Short mmCIF file of C-alpha atoms and ligand atoms in Angstrom, two decimals:
data_model
loop_
_atom_site.label_atom_id
_atom_site.label_comp_id
_atom_site.label_asym_id
_atom_site.label_seq_id
_atom_site.Cartn_x
_atom_site.Cartn_y
_atom_site.Cartn_z
CA UNK A 1 0.00 0.00 0.00
CA UNK A 2 1.22 3.45 -0.93
CA UNK A 3 2.21 5.52 2.06
CA UNK A 4 2.10 9.26 2.23
CA UNK A 5 5.92 9.37 2.02
CA UNK A 6 6.08 7.85 -1.46
CA UNK A 7 3.98 10.64 -2.96
CA UNK A 8 6.25 13.51 -4.02
CA UNK A 9 4.76 16.25 -1.96
CA UNK A 10 7.24 18.25 0.04
CA UNK A 11 6.57 20.87 2.64
CA UNK A 12 6.16 23.54 1.34
CA UNK A 13 4.72 21.90 -1.75
CA UNK A 14 7.00 22.16 -4.73
CA UNK A 15 4.56 22.63 -7.64
CA UNK A 16 6.40 23.24 -10.94
CA UNK A 17 4.10 26.16 -11.93
CA UNK A 18 4.44 28.03 -8.67
CA UNK A 19 6.56 31.15 -8.56
CA UNK A 20 7.92 33.11 -5.60
CA UNK A 21 6.81 36.73 -5.32
CA UNK A 22 10.45 37.76 -5.92
CA UNK A 23 10.68 35.78 -9.13
CA UNK A 24 7.30 37.09 -10.32
CA UNK A 25 8.38 40.65 -9.60
CA UNK A 26 11.61 40.29 -11.57
CA UNK A 27 9.91 38.67 -14.56
CA UNK A 28 7.04 41.13 -14.47
CA UNK A 29 9.26 44.22 -14.39
CA UNK A 30 11.28 42.88 -17.29
CA UNK A 31 8.15 42.15 -19.31
CA UNK A 32 6.60 45.54 -18.58
CA UNK A 33 9.83 47.17 -19.78
CA UNK A 34 9.68 45.16 -22.98
CA UNK A 35 6.01 46.00 -23.57
CA UNK A 36 6.62 49.72 -22.95
CA UNK A 37 9.51 49.58 -25.43
CA UNK A 38 7.27 47.80 -27.95
CA UNK A 39 4.45 50.35 -27.64
CA UNK A 40 6.91 53.22 -28.07
CA UNK A 41 8.41 51.61 -31.16
CA UNK A 42 5.11 51.03 -33.00
CA UNK A 43 5.21 54.04 -35.36
CA UNK A 44 8.70 53.01 -36.54
CA UNK A 45 7.64 49.43 -37.28
CA UNK A 46 5.94 47.92 -40.32
CA UNK A 47 2.18 47.57 -39.79
CA UNK A 48 2.22 43.97 -41.02
CA UNK A 49 5.10 41.50 -41.14
CA UNK A 50 4.56 40.61 -44.81
CA UNK A 51 5.56 36.99 -44.14
CA UNK A 52 3.79 33.97 -45.58
CA UNK A 53 2.13 31.26 -43.45
CA UNK A 54 5.01 28.95 -44.38
CA UNK A 55 7.60 31.49 -43.22
CA UNK A 56 5.79 32.15 -39.94
CA UNK A 57 5.49 28.39 -39.28
CA UNK A 58 9.19 27.92 -39.96
CA UNK A 59 10.10 30.68 -37.52
CA UNK A 60 7.96 29.10 -34.79
CA UNK A 61 9.31 25.62 -35.53
CA UNK A 62 7.54 22.31 -35.13
CA UNK A 63 8.98 20.75 -32.01
CA UNK A 64 6.95 18.08 -30.18
CA UNK A 65 5.28 18.73 -26.83
CA UNK A 66 8.06 19.49 -24.36
CA UNK A 67 8.65 16.67 -21.92
CA UNK A 68 10.43 18.88 -19.41
CA UNK A 69 10.07 22.49 -18.50
CA UNK A 70 12.13 25.57 -19.43
CA UNK A 71 12.98 28.63 -17.34
CA UNK A 72 10.17 31.22 -17.40
CA UNK A 73 12.55 34.11 -18.16
CA UNK A 74 13.76 32.40 -21.34
CA UNK A 75 10.20 31.68 -22.40
CA UNK A 76 8.92 35.22 -21.91
CA UNK A 77 11.86 36.63 -23.88
CA UNK A 78 11.12 34.10 -26.60
CA UNK A 79 7.42 35.00 -26.71
CA UNK A 80 8.19 38.73 -26.86
CA UNK A 81 10.64 38.16 -29.72
CA UNK A 82 8.17 36.05 -31.73
CA UNK A 83 5.19 38.34 -31.26
CA UNK A 84 6.86 41.70 -31.56
CA UNK A 85 8.71 40.76 -34.75
CA UNK A 86 6.06 38.70 -36.55
CA UNK A 87 2.65 40.20 -35.82
CA UNK A 88 0.26 42.52 -37.56
CA UNK A 89 -0.16 45.52 -35.26
CA UNK A 90 -3.69 46.87 -34.92
CA UNK A 91 -2.11 49.33 -32.45
CA UNK A 92 -0.06 50.90 -35.27
CA UNK A 93 -1.15 54.43 -36.31
CA UNK A 94 -1.43 53.25 -39.92
CA UNK A 95 -3.63 50.24 -39.21
CA UNK A 96 -7.03 51.03 -40.73
CA UNK A 97 -8.28 47.59 -41.74
CA UNK A 98 -11.45 45.64 -40.94
CA UNK A 99 -12.95 47.05 -37.71
CA UNK A 100 -10.25 46.42 -35.18
CA UNK A 101 -8.86 48.88 -32.71
CA UNK A 102 -5.64 49.32 -30.79
CA UNK A 103 -5.78 48.15 -27.18
CA UNK A 104 -5.91 50.89 -24.57
CA UNK A 105 -2.64 50.49 -22.62
CA UNK A 106 -4.54 50.66 -19.32
CA UNK A 107 -6.64 47.76 -20.60
CA UNK A 108 -3.52 45.65 -21.01
CA UNK A 109 -2.55 46.33 -17.40
CA UNK A 110 -6.12 45.59 -16.34
CA UNK A 111 -5.89 42.19 -18.02
CA UNK A 112 -2.83 41.40 -15.92
CA UNK A 113 -4.66 42.31 -12.73
CA UNK A 114 -7.80 40.42 -13.80
CA UNK A 115 -5.76 37.29 -14.53
CA UNK A 116 -3.87 37.56 -11.24
CA UNK A 117 -7.02 37.74 -9.10
CA UNK A 118 -8.77 35.39 -11.55
CA UNK A 119 -12.39 35.74 -10.42
CA UNK A 120 -14.86 33.37 -12.08
CA UNK A 121 -17.60 35.79 -13.05
CA UNK A 122 -20.13 33.03 -13.68
CA UNK A 123 -21.40 33.03 -10.09
CA UNK A 124 -21.53 35.87 -7.59
CA UNK A 125 -20.01 33.86 -4.72
CA UNK A 126 -16.99 33.22 -6.93
CA UNK A 127 -16.53 36.85 -7.89
CA UNK A 128 -18.25 39.25 -5.49
CA UNK A 129 -16.53 42.48 -6.54
CA UNK A 130 -15.90 41.42 -10.14
CA UNK A 131 -19.61 40.61 -10.65
CA UNK A 132 -20.59 44.04 -9.36
CA UNK A 133 -17.93 45.72 -11.53
CA UNK A 134 -19.33 43.90 -14.58
CA UNK A 135 -22.86 45.01 -13.67
CA UNK A 136 -21.67 48.61 -13.28
CA UNK A 137 -19.76 48.44 -16.58
CA UNK A 138 -22.92 47.27 -18.34
CA UNK A 139 -24.95 50.14 -16.83
CA UNK A 140 -22.31 52.62 -18.00
CA UNK A 141 -22.26 51.14 -21.50
CA UNK A 142 -26.06 51.55 -21.62
CA UNK A 143 -25.77 55.19 -20.48
CA UNK A 144 -23.04 55.86 -23.02
CA UNK A 145 -25.23 54.84 -25.97
CA UNK A 146 -28.50 56.25 -24.65
CA UNK A 147 -30.09 52.97 -23.55
CA UNK A 148 -32.00 52.48 -20.27
CA UNK A 149 -29.53 51.77 -17.45
CA UNK A 150 -32.01 49.31 -15.87
CA UNK A 151 -31.64 47.04 -18.92
CA UNK A 152 -30.31 43.52 -18.54
CA UNK A 153 -26.92 42.84 -20.02
CA UNK A 154 -23.88 40.65 -20.18
CA UNK A 155 -20.34 40.80 -21.51
CA UNK A 156 -19.39 38.13 -24.03
CA UNK A 157 -16.43 37.52 -26.31
CA UNK A 158 -17.39 39.85 -29.16
CA UNK A 159 -20.02 41.24 -31.47
CA UNK A 160 -20.99 37.91 -32.98
CA UNK A 161 -21.67 36.39 -29.57
CA UNK A 162 -23.42 39.57 -28.41
CA UNK A 163 -25.77 39.34 -31.40
CA UNK A 164 -26.30 35.60 -30.73
CA UNK A 165 -27.35 36.31 -27.14
CA UNK A 166 -29.87 38.92 -28.31
CA UNK A 167 -31.12 36.55 -31.03
CA UNK A 168 -31.74 33.82 -28.45
CA UNK A 169 -33.54 36.23 -26.14
CA UNK A 170 -35.76 37.32 -29.05
CA UNK A 171 -36.49 33.74 -30.08
CA UNK A 172 -37.45 32.80 -26.51
CA UNK A 173 -39.60 35.89 -25.99
CA UNK A 174 -41.47 35.81 -29.29
CA UNK A 175 -42.20 32.12 -29.91
CA UNK A 176 -45.84 31.44 -29.14
CA UNK A 177 -45.10 27.87 -28.01
CA UNK A 178 -42.78 26.44 -25.37
CA UNK A 179 -39.59 25.98 -27.37
CA UNK A 180 -37.64 24.97 -24.26
CA UNK A 181 -39.67 21.77 -24.08
CA UNK A 182 -40.75 21.20 -27.66
CA UNK A 183 -37.86 22.70 -29.58
CA UNK A 184 -38.66 24.50 -32.79
CA UNK A 185 -41.13 21.86 -33.94
CA UNK A 186 -44.11 23.23 -32.00
CA UNK A 187 -47.27 24.84 -33.38
CA UNK A 188 -47.27 23.01 -36.69
CA UNK A 189 -43.74 24.30 -37.24
CA UNK A 190 -44.61 27.59 -38.91
CA UNK A 191 -41.73 29.20 -40.74
CA UNK A 192 -40.10 31.70 -38.39
CA UNK A 193 -38.93 34.89 -40.05
CA UNK A 194 -36.15 37.28 -39.17
CA UNK A 195 -35.83 40.48 -41.25
CA UNK A 196 -32.43 41.87 -42.11
CA UNK A 197 -30.93 43.98 -44.86
CA UNK A 198 -28.48 42.46 -47.31
CA UNK A 199 -25.76 44.60 -45.65
CA UNK A 200 -26.17 42.76 -42.32
CA UNK A 201 -22.99 41.24 -40.90
CA UNK A 202 -22.58 37.50 -41.40
CA UNK A 203 -23.33 36.68 -37.74
CA UNK A 204 -26.95 36.26 -38.86
CA UNK A 205 -26.03 33.31 -41.12
CA UNK A 206 -24.33 31.61 -38.18
CA UNK A 207 -27.22 32.38 -35.82
CA UNK A 208 -30.06 30.92 -37.91
CA UNK A 209 -27.92 27.89 -38.72
CA UNK A 210 -26.63 27.17 -35.21
CA UNK A 211 -29.92 27.86 -33.46
CA UNK A 212 -32.01 25.67 -35.71
CA UNK A 213 -34.04 28.15 -37.76
CA UNK A 214 -32.20 27.56 -41.01
CA UNK A 215 -31.01 29.99 -43.65
CA UNK A 216 -34.48 30.07 -45.22
CA UNK A 217 -35.78 31.87 -42.15
CA UNK A 218 -33.91 35.05 -43.11
CA UNK A 219 -36.11 37.44 -45.07
CA UNK A 220 -33.44 39.45 -46.88
CA UNK A 221 -34.49 43.03 -47.46
CA UNK A 222 -32.60 44.96 -50.11
CA UNK A 223 -30.52 48.00 -49.27
CA UNK A 224 -30.88 51.31 -51.06
CA UNK A 225 -27.95 52.87 -52.93
CA UNK A 226 -26.89 54.42 -49.60
CA UNK A 227 -26.55 50.87 -48.14
CA UNK A 228 -29.47 51.47 -45.74
CA UNK A 229 -32.38 49.06 -45.50
CA UNK A 230 -35.33 49.67 -47.84
CA UNK A 231 -38.13 50.21 -45.32
CA UNK A 232 -40.92 50.10 -47.92
CA UNK A 233 -39.82 46.62 -48.88
CA UNK A 234 -39.50 45.69 -45.19
CA UNK A 235 -43.13 46.66 -44.47
CA UNK A 236 -44.42 44.84 -47.55
CA UNK A 237 -42.47 41.69 -46.80
CA UNK A 238 -43.66 41.44 -43.19
CA UNK A 239 -47.29 41.85 -44.25
CA UNK A 240 -46.94 39.31 -47.05
CA UNK A 241 -45.28 36.76 -44.74
CA UNK A 242 -47.98 37.19 -42.12
CA UNK A 243 -50.68 36.77 -44.78
CA UNK A 244 -49.24 33.44 -45.87
CA UNK A 245 -49.08 32.13 -42.30
CA UNK A 246 -45.37 32.57 -41.48
CA UNK A 247 -44.24 33.66 -38.05
CA UNK A 248 -42.29 36.94 -38.21
CA UNK A 249 -40.53 37.47 -34.88
CA UNK A 250 -37.49 39.72 -35.24
CA UNK A 251 -36.18 42.64 -37.27
CA UNK A 252 -32.55 43.72 -37.27
CA UNK A 253 -31.24 47.22 -37.81
CA UNK A 254 -27.54 47.82 -38.24
CA UNK A 255 -25.87 50.81 -36.59
CA UNK A 256 -22.81 50.99 -38.83
CA UNK A 257 -22.50 48.47 -41.65
CA UNK A 258 -19.18 46.73 -42.06
CA UNK A 259 -18.60 47.81 -45.67
CA UNK A 260 -19.45 51.51 -45.65
CA UNK A 261 -20.49 52.50 -42.11
CA UNK A 262 -24.13 53.10 -43.09
CA UNK A 263 -26.61 53.51 -40.23
CA UNK A 264 -30.07 52.07 -40.90
CA UNK A 265 -33.09 54.35 -40.26
CA UNK A 266 -33.42 52.93 -36.73
CA UNK A 267 -36.37 55.06 -35.50
CA UNK A 268 -38.43 54.03 -38.53
CA UNK A 269 -37.52 50.34 -38.12
CA UNK A 270 -38.53 50.65 -34.45
CA UNK A 271 -42.00 51.82 -35.38
CA UNK A 272 -42.41 49.10 -38.02
CA UNK A 273 -41.40 46.49 -35.43
CA UNK A 274 -43.81 47.94 -32.88
CA UNK A 275 -46.66 47.97 -35.41
CA UNK A 276 -46.16 44.26 -36.10
CA UNK A 277 -45.23 43.10 -32.59
CA UNK A 278 -41.70 42.08 -33.61
CA UNK A 279 -38.53 42.13 -31.54
CA UNK A 280 -36.34 45.03 -32.68
CA UNK A 281 -32.64 44.31 -32.41
CA UNK A 282 -29.84 46.76 -33.22
CA UNK A 283 -26.47 45.40 -34.28
CA UNK A 284 -24.25 48.22 -33.08
CA UNK A 285 -21.07 46.15 -32.98
CA UNK A 286 -19.29 48.76 -35.05
CA UNK A 287 -21.22 52.01 -34.73
CA UNK A 288 -23.18 51.73 -31.48
CA UNK A 289 -20.64 53.70 -29.46
CA UNK A 290 -20.62 56.50 -32.05
CA UNK A 291 -23.86 57.60 -30.36
CA UNK A 292 -21.57 59.42 -27.92
CA UNK A 293 -20.00 61.61 -30.64
CA UNK A 294 -21.67 64.92 -31.55
CA UNK A 295 -20.87 64.42 -35.26
CA UNK A 296 -22.59 61.00 -35.53
CA UNK A 297 -25.75 60.35 -37.60
CA UNK A 298 -29.00 61.33 -35.84
CA UNK A 299 -30.55 57.93 -36.61
CA UNK A 300 -28.36 56.41 -33.88
CA UNK A 301 -30.89 57.83 -31.43
CA UNK A 302 -33.15 54.94 -32.47
CA UNK A 303 -30.96 52.65 -30.36
CA UNK A 304 -32.97 53.80 -27.35
CA UNK A 305 -36.08 52.14 -28.82
CA UNK A 306 -34.55 48.70 -29.38
CA UNK A 307 -35.53 45.55 -27.48
CA UNK A 308 -31.89 44.54 -27.60
CA UNK A 309 -28.56 45.97 -28.69
CA UNK A 310 -25.19 44.38 -29.42
CA UNK A 311 -22.09 46.52 -29.01
CA UNK A 312 -18.43 45.64 -29.17
CA UNK A 313 -16.11 47.22 -26.58
CA UNK A 314 -13.14 45.65 -28.39
CA UNK A 315 -13.93 47.89 -31.34
CA UNK A 316 -14.83 51.49 -30.49
CA UNK A 317 -14.12 51.39 -26.76
CA UNK A 318 -10.59 50.30 -27.71
CA UNK A 319 -10.64 47.45 -25.17
CA UNK A 320 -8.08 44.70 -25.70
CA UNK A 321 -9.66 41.60 -27.28
CA UNK A 322 -12.03 40.07 -26.32
CA UNK A 323 -15.13 41.95 -25.23
CA UNK A 324 -18.63 42.18 -26.66
CA UNK A 325 -21.77 43.29 -24.84
CA UNK A 326 -25.47 42.49 -25.16
CA UNK A 327 -28.11 44.79 -23.67
CA UNK A 328 -31.74 43.67 -23.37
CA UNK A 329 -34.40 46.16 -22.36
CA UNK A 330 -36.39 43.61 -20.34
CA UNK A 331 -33.81 41.92 -18.11
CA UNK A 332 -36.22 39.06 -17.41
CA UNK A 333 -36.37 38.30 -21.13
CA UNK A 334 -32.59 37.87 -21.09
CA UNK A 335 -32.70 35.69 -17.98
CA UNK A 336 -35.56 33.58 -19.37
CA UNK A 337 -33.48 32.70 -22.42
CA UNK A 338 -30.62 31.25 -20.40
CA UNK A 339 -31.95 30.00 -17.07
CA UNK A 340 -33.75 26.75 -16.82
CA UNK A 341 -32.18 24.03 -14.77
CA UNK A 342 -30.94 24.56 -11.27
CA UNK A 343 -28.72 21.54 -10.79
CA UNK A 344 -28.06 20.34 -7.26
CA UNK A 345 -24.34 21.13 -7.56
CA UNK A 346 -25.13 24.84 -8.02
CA UNK A 347 -27.26 25.07 -4.89
CA UNK A 348 -25.01 27.77 -3.49
CA UNK A 349 -25.32 29.87 -6.61
CA UNK A 350 -29.06 30.33 -6.55
CA UNK A 351 -30.24 33.92 -6.54
CA UNK A 352 -30.55 35.31 -3.04
CA UNK A 353 -30.82 38.91 -1.98
CA UNK A 354 -30.40 40.16 -5.52
CA UNK A 355 -27.13 38.32 -6.05
CA UNK A 356 -26.22 38.47 -9.70
CA UNK A 357 -25.10 35.18 -11.23
CA UNK A 358 -24.02 35.98 -14.76
CA UNK A 359 -24.23 32.33 -15.85
CA UNK A 360 -28.01 32.83 -15.77
CA UNK A 361 -27.85 35.70 -18.30
CA UNK A 362 -25.78 34.19 -21.09
CA UNK A 363 -24.49 31.05 -22.74
CA UNK A 364 -21.31 30.62 -20.70
CA UNK A 365 -20.84 29.01 -17.32
CA UNK A 366 -17.34 29.81 -16.07
CA UNK A 367 -16.56 33.34 -17.20
CA UNK A 368 -13.48 35.54 -17.15
CA UNK A 369 -13.29 39.07 -15.85
CA UNK A 370 -13.79 40.88 -19.17
CA UNK A 371 -15.29 43.90 -17.48
CA UNK A 372 -12.17 45.22 -15.75
CA UNK A 373 -10.35 46.51 -18.84
CA UNK A 374 -13.55 48.28 -20.00
CA UNK A 375 -14.40 49.66 -16.56
CA UNK A 376 -10.90 51.08 -16.16
CA UNK A 377 -10.96 52.79 -19.57
CA UNK A 378 -14.43 54.27 -19.00
CA UNK A 379 -13.18 55.77 -15.75
CA UNK A 380 -9.83 56.84 -17.22
CA UNK A 381 -11.34 59.08 -19.92
CA UNK A 382 -15.07 59.33 -19.17
CA UNK A 383 -17.81 60.06 -21.65
CA UNK A 384 -15.88 63.17 -22.70
CA UNK A 385 -12.77 61.22 -23.64
CA UNK A 386 -14.72 58.77 -25.77
CA UNK A 387 -16.70 61.56 -27.47
CA UNK A 388 -13.36 63.14 -28.39
CA UNK A 389 -11.64 59.98 -29.67
CA UNK A 390 -14.64 58.64 -31.62
CA UNK A 391 -15.40 62.11 -32.99
CA UNK A 392 -11.78 62.45 -34.16
CA UNK A 393 -11.87 59.02 -35.84
CA UNK A 394 -14.94 60.15 -37.80
CA UNK A 395 -13.28 63.48 -38.71
CA UNK A 396 -10.21 61.64 -40.01
CA UNK A 397 -12.37 59.43 -42.24
CA UNK A 398 -14.02 62.58 -43.62
CA UNK A 399 -10.59 64.13 -44.24
CA UNK A 400 -9.46 61.02 -46.11
CA UNK A 401 -12.63 60.98 -48.17
CA UNK A 402 -12.08 64.63 -49.13
CA UNK A 403 -8.43 64.03 -50.03
CA UNK A 404 -9.47 61.13 -52.25
CA UNK A 405 -12.25 63.18 -53.87
CA UNK A 406 -9.79 65.97 -54.68
CA UNK A 407 -6.98 63.70 -55.98
CA UNK A 408 -6.74 63.31 -59.79
CA UNK A 409 -5.87 59.61 -59.53
CA UNK A 410 -8.31 58.61 -56.80
CA UNK A 411 -12.05 58.16 -57.01
CA UNK A 412 -13.97 58.59 -53.74
CA UNK A 413 -17.12 56.52 -53.13
CA UNK A 414 -18.59 56.78 -49.63
CA UNK A 415 -17.92 58.01 -46.15
CA UNK A 416 -19.98 56.65 -43.27
CA UNK A 417 -18.99 56.86 -39.59
CA UNK A 418 -15.21 56.33 -39.62
CA UNK A 419 -15.07 54.45 -42.94
CA UNK A 420 -13.94 56.02 -46.22
CA UNK A 421 -14.02 54.06 -49.49
CA UNK A 422 -12.23 55.02 -52.71
CA UNK A 423 -10.08 53.49 -55.45
CA UNK A 424 -7.06 54.15 -57.62
CA UNK A 425 -7.83 55.16 -61.21
CA UNK A 426 -4.90 55.86 -63.58
CA UNK A 427 -5.27 59.31 -65.17
CA UNK A 428 -5.77 58.04 -68.72
CA UNK A 429 -8.58 55.59 -67.90
CA UNK A 430 -12.25 56.57 -67.91
CA UNK A 431 -14.36 54.72 -65.35
CA UNK A 432 -17.76 53.44 -66.46
CA UNK A 433 -16.67 51.60 -69.60
CA UNK A 434 -17.17 47.85 -69.11
CA UNK A 435 -13.65 46.59 -69.80
CA UNK A 436 -12.13 49.51 -67.90
CA UNK A 437 -14.29 48.68 -64.86
CA UNK A 438 -13.20 45.05 -65.01
CA UNK A 439 -9.55 46.11 -65.12
CA UNK A 440 -9.97 48.66 -62.29
CA UNK A 441 -11.46 45.94 -60.06
CA UNK A 442 -8.47 43.71 -60.79
CA UNK A 443 -5.95 46.54 -60.42
CA UNK A 444 -7.34 47.72 -57.07
CA UNK A 445 -7.58 44.20 -55.70
CA UNK A 446 -3.90 43.62 -56.56
CA UNK A 447 -3.05 47.04 -55.18
CA UNK A 448 -4.63 46.18 -51.85
CA UNK A 449 -2.55 43.01 -51.61
CA UNK A 450 0.59 44.99 -52.45
CA UNK A 451 -0.25 47.67 -49.88
CA UNK A 452 -0.89 45.13 -47.10
CA UNK A 453 2.35 43.30 -47.87
CA UNK A 454 4.32 46.58 -47.97
CA UNK A 455 3.82 47.20 -44.25
CA UNK A 456 3.43 50.94 -45.00
CA UNK A 457 -0.28 51.01 -44.12
CA UNK A 458 -3.05 48.45 -43.71
CA UNK A 459 -6.41 48.92 -45.44
CA UNK A 460 -9.03 46.35 -46.43
CA UNK A 461 -11.75 46.43 -49.07
CA UNK A 462 -15.46 46.92 -49.71
CA UNK A 463 -17.46 45.88 -52.75
CA UNK A 464 -19.98 48.60 -53.57
CA UNK A 465 -22.48 47.71 -56.27
CA UNK A 466 -19.96 45.36 -57.90
CA UNK A 467 -17.09 47.86 -57.68
CA UNK A 468 -13.99 46.86 -55.73
CA UNK A 469 -13.06 49.71 -53.40
CA UNK A 470 -10.21 50.29 -50.99
CA UNK A 471 -11.61 50.84 -47.52
CA UNK A 472 -10.04 52.64 -44.56
CA UNK A 473 -11.81 52.18 -41.24
CA UNK A 474 -10.36 54.38 -38.52
CA UNK A 475 -11.16 52.95 -35.10
CA UNK A 476 -7.74 53.96 -33.94
CA UNK A 477 -6.83 56.66 -31.42
CA UNK A 478 -3.23 56.61 -32.68
CA UNK A 479 -4.03 57.57 -36.29
CA UNK A 480 -3.28 61.24 -36.97
CA UNK A 481 -3.96 63.62 -39.82
CA UNK A 482 -0.35 63.10 -40.99
CA UNK A 483 -1.05 59.35 -41.37
CA UNK A 484 -4.15 60.15 -43.42
CA UNK A 485 -2.29 62.65 -45.61
CA UNK A 486 0.38 60.06 -46.36
CA UNK A 487 -2.11 57.55 -47.82
CA UNK A 488 -2.82 59.04 -51.28
CA UNK A 489 0.92 59.18 -52.06
CA UNK A 490 1.55 55.60 -50.97
CA UNK A 491 -1.47 54.28 -52.84
CA UNK A 492 -0.90 56.11 -56.11
CA UNK A 493 2.80 55.14 -56.11
CA UNK A 494 2.00 51.42 -55.66
CA UNK A 495 -0.90 51.79 -58.09
CA UNK A 496 1.22 53.30 -60.87
CA UNK A 497 3.84 50.52 -60.52
CA UNK A 498 1.16 47.86 -60.74
CA UNK A 499 -0.65 49.54 -63.60
CA UNK A 500 2.58 49.54 -65.64
CA UNK A 501 2.91 45.78 -65.05
CA UNK A 502 -0.73 44.70 -65.31
CA UNK A 503 -2.50 46.85 -67.92
CA UNK A 504 -3.79 44.54 -70.68
CA UNK A 505 -2.67 45.32 -74.22
CA UNK A 506 -6.28 45.54 -75.43
CA UNK A 507 -6.99 48.33 -72.97
CA UNK A 508 -3.90 50.28 -74.06
CA UNK A 509 -4.97 50.04 -77.69
CA UNK A 510 -8.44 51.25 -76.73
CA UNK A 511 -7.02 54.39 -75.26
CA UNK A 512 -4.53 55.06 -78.02
C1 LIG B 1 -17.53 43.40 -36.09
C2 LIG B 1 -18.97 43.25 -36.31
C3 LIG B 1 -19.64 42.08 -35.91
C4 LIG B 1 -18.90 40.90 -35.34
O1 LIG B 1 -18.21 41.24 -34.17
P1 LIG B 1 -17.00 40.33 -33.66
O2 LIG B 1 -16.52 41.06 -32.46
O3 LIG B 1 -16.00 40.31 -34.78
O4 LIG B 1 -17.54 38.99 -33.37
C5 LIG B 1 -21.00 42.03 -36.08
N1 LIG B 1 -21.68 43.06 -36.64
C6 LIG B 1 -21.07 44.20 -37.05
C7 LIG B 1 -21.88 45.31 -37.63
C8 LIG B 1 -19.69 44.32 -36.89
O5 LIG B 1 -19.09 45.44 -37.28
#
């Protein structure tokens, strides 16, 4: 029989992961120095490493799982070297791609503190102060965008998850049968309908697929030439679906489309939803926080009328990844969607005296302390600080749009929120002619690849009515007017080089 002596437990216990406070302090100071150095060096670095997947894999190497451990100091130096030299930096002043922001430096420090205390914000007893900080953060987010502060809410990983949570709350609230027990097959299985414009982010495809409604349940409503939902078509489609016995339950408005930053006519969608008894959800993952800026579109005020809103603190609150947030006007509707069983092993977690167990308000059980980085930043700069930074991002997009419009070799398309879209057009080509348009799409697509690989700036693209456009999205408190002014020169230089190499002979003959 094994005796206690044969087990390798010393006194004090010698666990391989444990670290003395002295060792932690030394490693931590060194790492903080390296991170500070990295942040200071960003403007002098390339935005993107311009290395292929094969090259990156070769640098990392393909060693098998280590059998034995390595000194922590060596490993941290190694990790710093790999990441600082071979990453794309969304914290770089010239990063203007997708919708991804730099991380607020205070948020990075907050993440260290959150990980060190490591509260499990699934149950209140596991995270007394952290749960209350999350609740306060959610109330502040609601106030920031003009939503009732009594609303229910939860922090999740990002905008997609935040939209999912709202979608599930809507489905639960609006189904006329007990879907918890009978699934979606109740009531003669009428076709459920969710209404969304063709500019809606792709989370909706995932949602109807994952949550059992199927792609056919999306009633796609066309967008007008300004990329906003066609509300006449929306009204007609809801009425027609009702007349044929379908079950309309939800309508989605987007506060800031991904391609061009268009804001749907939210107040009008709200009244259509009210008229038909539908759940009105606003996807504000990109533009929701712009409600705080004085120069934002007035339609954002319609957020206040929504049954639910998704916003994304890791976009325009500049929180380090990951953080999304769902707000639901009726907090019981949110709770109803996610609370059912009370297993015996969670006896201690049951609601008492208004304790707030976040596992009852969302899909996750164990949950990290996502709130701290957001809470710190909201306190660091206040509403005023965010109004300034978001307002400046929008002004920079306007400035870029105007520069493009005035440039003889650039054609400007749209500016919405902090997105500007435009393309490179060589002086001797006339847009509009079919074969010229085809070539310009090809040329600008190649140009974007060349620009991204150059490391000089990072833009992405939008396709607007079949036209390939370069797209700058400024959700970046480090971008300055000088960065914006540098773009036309960089783009036309790369464009001219490519045009010389790519222009088809037929097109040249056309012109001559
Ligand atoms: C970014 C975005 C999403 C998805 O958010 P993630 O944080 O990437 O999951 C959804 N909708 C809109 C409008 C977005 O801009």
